Coordinates of N, CA and C in Angstrom, one line a residue:
F913 N -9.8 18.9 -87.3 CA -8.5 18.6 -87.8 C -8.6 18.6 -89.4
V914 N -7.5 18.9 -90.0 CA -7.4 18.9 -91.5 C -6.4 17.8 -91.8
K915 N -6.9 16.9 -92.7 CA -6.0 15.7 -93.1 C -5.7 15.8 -94.6
T916 N -4.8 14.9 -94.9 CA -4.4 14.7 -96.3 C -5.5 14.0 -97.0
M917 N -5.8 14.4 -98.2 CA -6.9 13.8 -99.0 C -6.3 12.5 -99.6
T918 N -7.1 11.4 -99.7 CA -6.7 10.2 -100.3 C -6.7 10.4 -101.8
A919 N -6.2 9.5 -102.6 CA -6.2 9.5 -104.0 C -7.7 9.6 -104.5
H920 N -8.5 8.8 -103.9 CA -9.9 8.8 -104.3 C -10.6 10.1 -104.0
E921 N -10.3 10.7 -102.9 CA -10.8 12.1 -102.6 C -10.3 13.1 -103.6
K922 N -9.1 13.0 -103.9 CA -8.5 14.0 -104.9 C -9.2 13.8 -106.3
D923 N -9.5 12.5 -106.7 CA -10.2 12.3 -107.9 C -11.6 12.8 -107.9
T924 N -12.3 12.6 -106.7 CA -13.6 13.1 -106.5 C -13.6 14.6 -106.6
F925 N -12.7 15.3 -106.0 CA -12.5 16.7 -106.1 C -12.4 17.2 -107.5
E926 N -11.5 16.6 -108.2 CA -11.2 17.0 -109.6 C -12.5 16.7 -110.5
S927 N -13.2 15.6 -110.2 CA -14.4 15.4 -111.0 C -15.5 16.4 -110.7
M928 N -15.6 16.8 -109.4 CA -16.6 17.8 -109.0 C -16.3 19.2 -109.5
C929 N -15.1 19.4 -109.9 CA -14.7 20.7 -110.4 C -14.6 20.7 -111.9
T930 N -15.2 19.8 -112.6 CA -15.3 19.7 -114.0 C -16.8 19.7 -114.4
N931 N -17.2 20.7 -115.3 CA -18.6 20.8 -115.6 C -18.9 19.8 -116.7
A932 N -20.2 19.8 -117.1 CA -20.7 18.8 -118.1 C -20.0 18.8 -119.4
Q933 N -19.4 20.0 -119.8 CA -18.7 20.1 -121.0 C -17.2 19.7 -120.9
G934 N -16.8 19.3 -119.7 CA -15.5 18.9 -119.5 C -14.5 20.0 -119.2
V935 N -15.1 21.2 -118.9 CA -14.3 22.4 -118.6 C -14.1 22.5 -117.1
Q936 N -13.0 22.9 -116.7 CA -12.7 23.0 -115.2 C -13.6 24.2 -114.7
D937 N -14.3 23.9 -113.6 CA -15.1 25.0 -113.0 C -14.8 24.9 -111.5
M938 N -14.0 25.8 -111.0 CA -13.6 25.8 -109.6 C -14.4 26.6 -108.6
T939 N -15.7 26.8 -109.0 CA -16.6 27.7 -108.2 C -16.7 27.2 -106.8
N940 N -16.8 26.0 -106.5 CA -16.9 25.5 -105.1 C -15.7 24.8 -104.6
A941 N -14.5 25.1 -105.2 CA -13.3 24.3 -104.8 C -12.9 24.4 -103.3
R942 N -13.0 25.6 -102.7 CA -12.6 25.7 -101.3 C -13.5 24.8 -100.4
A943 N -14.8 24.9 -100.7 CA -15.8 24.1 -99.9 C -15.6 22.6 -100.1
I944 N -15.4 22.2 -101.3 CA -15.2 20.8 -101.6 C -14.0 20.3 -100.9
I945 N -12.9 21.0 -101.0 CA -11.7 20.6 -100.3 C -11.9 20.5 -98.8
A946 N -12.7 21.5 -98.2 CA -13.0 21.4 -96.8 C -13.8 20.1 -96.5
V947 N -14.8 19.8 -97.3 CA -15.5 18.5 -97.1 C -14.6 17.3 -97.1
M948 N -13.6 17.3 -98.0 CA -12.7 16.1 -98.1 C -11.7 16.1 -97.0
S949 N -11.4 17.2 -96.4 CA -10.2 17.3 -95.5 C -10.5 17.5 -94.0
V950 N -11.6 18.0 -93.7 CA -11.9 18.3 -92.2 C -12.5 17.0 -91.6
V951 N -11.8 16.6 -90.5 CA -12.1 15.4 -89.8 C -12.2 15.6 -88.3
D952 N -12.8 14.7 -87.6 CA -12.8 14.7 -86.1 C -11.6 14.1 -85.6
K953 N -11.5 13.9 -84.3 CA -10.3 13.4 -83.7 C -10.0 11.9 -84.0
D954 N -11.1 11.2 -84.5 CA -11.0 9.8 -84.9 C -10.7 9.6 -86.4
G955 N -10.6 10.8 -87.1 CA -10.3 10.7 -88.5 C -11.6 10.6 -89.4
N956 N -12.8 10.8 -88.8 CA -14.0 10.7 -89.5 C -14.4 12.1 -90.1
R957 N -14.8 12.1 -91.4 CA -15.2 13.4 -92.0 C -16.3 14.0 -91.2
I958 N -16.2 15.3 -91.1 CA -17.2 16.1 -90.4 C -18.3 16.5 -91.3
F959 N -17.9 16.8 -92.6 CA -18.9 17.2 -93.6 C -19.1 16.2 -94.6
E960 N -20.2 16.3 -95.3 CA -20.6 15.5 -96.5 C -20.6 16.3 -97.7
L961 N -20.6 15.7 -98.9 CA -20.6 16.5 -100.1 C -21.9 17.3 -100.2
G962 N -23.0 16.9 -99.6 CA -24.2 17.7 -99.6 C -24.1 19.0 -98.8
D963 N -23.0 19.2 -98.1 CA -22.7 20.4 -97.2 C -22.0 21.5 -98.0
V964 N -21.7 21.3 -99.2 CA -20.9 22.3 -100.0 C -21.6 23.6 -100.0
D965 N -22.9 23.7 -100.3 CA -23.6 24.9 -100.4 C -23.6 25.7 -99.1
E966 N -23.8 24.9 -98.0 CA -23.7 25.6 -96.6 C -22.3 26.1 -96.3
L967 N -21.3 25.3 -96.6 CA -19.9 25.7 -96.4 C -19.6 27.0 -97.1
N968 N -20.2 27.1 -98.3 CA -19.9 28.3 -99.1 C -20.5 29.6 -98.5
K969 N -21.4 29.4 -97.5 CA -22.0 30.5 -96.8 C -21.2 30.9 -95.5
K970 N -20.2 30.1 -95.2 CA -19.5 30.4 -94.0 C -18.4 31.4 -94.3
S971 N -17.7 31.8 -93.2 CA -16.6 32.8 -93.3 C -15.6 32.4 -94.4
G972 N -15.4 33.2 -95.3 CA -14.4 33.0 -96.4 C -13.0 32.9 -95.8
R973 N -12.7 33.6 -94.8 CA -11.4 33.5 -94.1 C -11.2 32.2 -93.5
A974 N -12.2 31.7 -92.8 CA -12.1 30.3 -92.1 C -11.9 29.2 -93.2
I975 N -12.7 29.3 -94.2 CA -12.6 28.2 -95.3 C -11.3 28.3 -96.0
D976 N -10.8 29.6 -96.2 CA -9.5 29.7 -96.8 C -8.3 29.1 -96.0
R977 N -8.4 29.2 -94.7 CA -7.4 28.6 -93.8 C -7.4 27.1 -94.0
I978 N -8.6 26.5 -94.0 CA -8.7 25.1 -94.3 C -8.1 24.7 -95.6
F979 N -8.5 25.5 -96.6 CA -8.0 25.3 -98.0 C -6.5 25.3 -98.1
T980 N -5.9 26.3 -97.4 CA -4.5 26.4 -97.5 C -3.8 25.2 -96.9
V981 N -4.2 24.8 -95.7 CA -3.6 23.6 -95.0 C -3.9 22.4 -95.8
A982 N -5.1 22.2 -96.3 CA -5.4 20.9 -97.0 C -4.6 20.9 -98.3
C983 N -4.5 22.0 -99.0 CA -3.7 22.0 -100.2 C -2.2 21.6 -99.9
R984 N -1.7 22.1 -98.9 CA -0.3 21.8 -98.5 C -0.2 20.3 -98.2
L985 N -1.1 19.8 -97.3 CA -1.0 18.4 -96.9 C -1.2 17.4 -98.1
S986 N -2.0 17.8 -99.0 CA -2.4 16.9 -100.1 C -1.6 17.1 -101.4
G987 N -0.6 17.9 -101.3 CA 0.3 18.1 -102.4 C -0.3 18.9 -103.6
L988 N -1.3 19.7 -103.2 CA -1.9 20.6 -104.2 C -1.2 22.0 -104.0
R989 N -0.6 22.5 -105.1 CA 0.1 23.7 -104.9 C -0.9 24.9 -104.8
R990 N -0.8 25.6 -103.7 CA -1.7 26.7 -103.5 C -1.8 27.7 -104.7
E991 N -0.6 28.0 -105.3 CA -0.5 28.9 -106.4 C -1.4 28.4 -107.6
D992 N -1.3 27.1 -107.8 CA -2.1 26.6 -108.9 C -3.6 26.6 -108.6
M993 N -3.9 26.3 -107.3 CA -5.3 26.2 -106.9 C -5.9 27.7 -106.9
E994 N -5.1 28.6 -106.5 CA -5.6 30.0 -106.5 C -5.8 30.5 -107.9
K995 N -4.9 30.1 -108.8 CA -5.1 30.5 -110.2 C -6.3 29.9 -110.8
A996 N -6.5 28.6 -110.5 CA -7.7 27.9 -111.0 C -9.0 28.5 -110.4
V997 N -9.0 28.7 -109.1 CA -10.2 29.3 -108.4 C -10.5 30.7 -109.0
G998 N -9.5 31.4 -109.2 CA -9.6 32.8 -109.8 C -10.1 32.7 -111.2
N999 N -10.0 31.6 -111.8 CA -10.4 31.4 -113.2 C -11.6 30.5 -113.3
S1000 N -12.5 30.6 -112.3 CA -13.6 29.7 -112.2 C -14.8 30.0 -113.1
S1001 N -14.7 30.9 -114.0 CA -15.8 31.3 -114.9 C -16.0 30.3 -116.0
G1002 N -15.4 29.1 -115.9 CA -15.6 28.1 -116.9 C -14.6 28.2 -118.1
Q1003 N -13.6 29.1 -118.0 CA -12.7 29.3 -119.1 C -11.5 28.4 -119.0
G1004 N -11.5 27.5 -118.1 CA -10.3 26.6 -117.9 C -9.4 27.1 -116.8
G1005 N -8.2 26.7 -116.8 CA -7.3 27.1 -115.7 C -6.3 26.0 -115.4
A1006 N -5.6 26.2 -114.3 CA -4.5 25.2 -114.0 C -5.2 23.9 -113.4
S1007 N -4.5 22.8 -113.6 CA -4.9 21.6 -113.1 C -4.9 21.6 -111.6
P1008 N -6.0 21.0 -110.9 CA -6.0 21.1 -109.4 C -5.0 20.2 -108.8
S1009 N -4.3 19.3 -109.5 CA -3.3 18.5 -108.8 C -2.0 18.6 -109.7
V1010 N -0.9 18.7 -109.0 CA 0.3 18.9 -109.6 C 1.3 17.9 -109.1

C-alpha cells in the first residue's frame, strides 16, 4: 500500500534531499519517497532509510508508480517534483513541498 507521508516524514525527505552545502539534491528522491510511503496492510513501513540504494536498483517504472501516488497523497505536486528530480545535479530546483 502507498500512504500519505506525515509532516515528520516530509521533513525527513526534504532534509535528505539537501546536500551539505544546503543545495537541493534530488538524486534519490523517488526511492526516499518509496521508503516513506510504502506500508503493509497494518500501516507499518516495508522499507527503511538504509534501503534507498537497493530501491534505486529496482524497476524505474515500478518506483515511478509509487512516486506518483505518494506525491498525490502527500500533497507534493508531481510537476514540481519532476522538475526538481530532473534538476538533481545540485543546481537547485523547485521546492519538494508546495
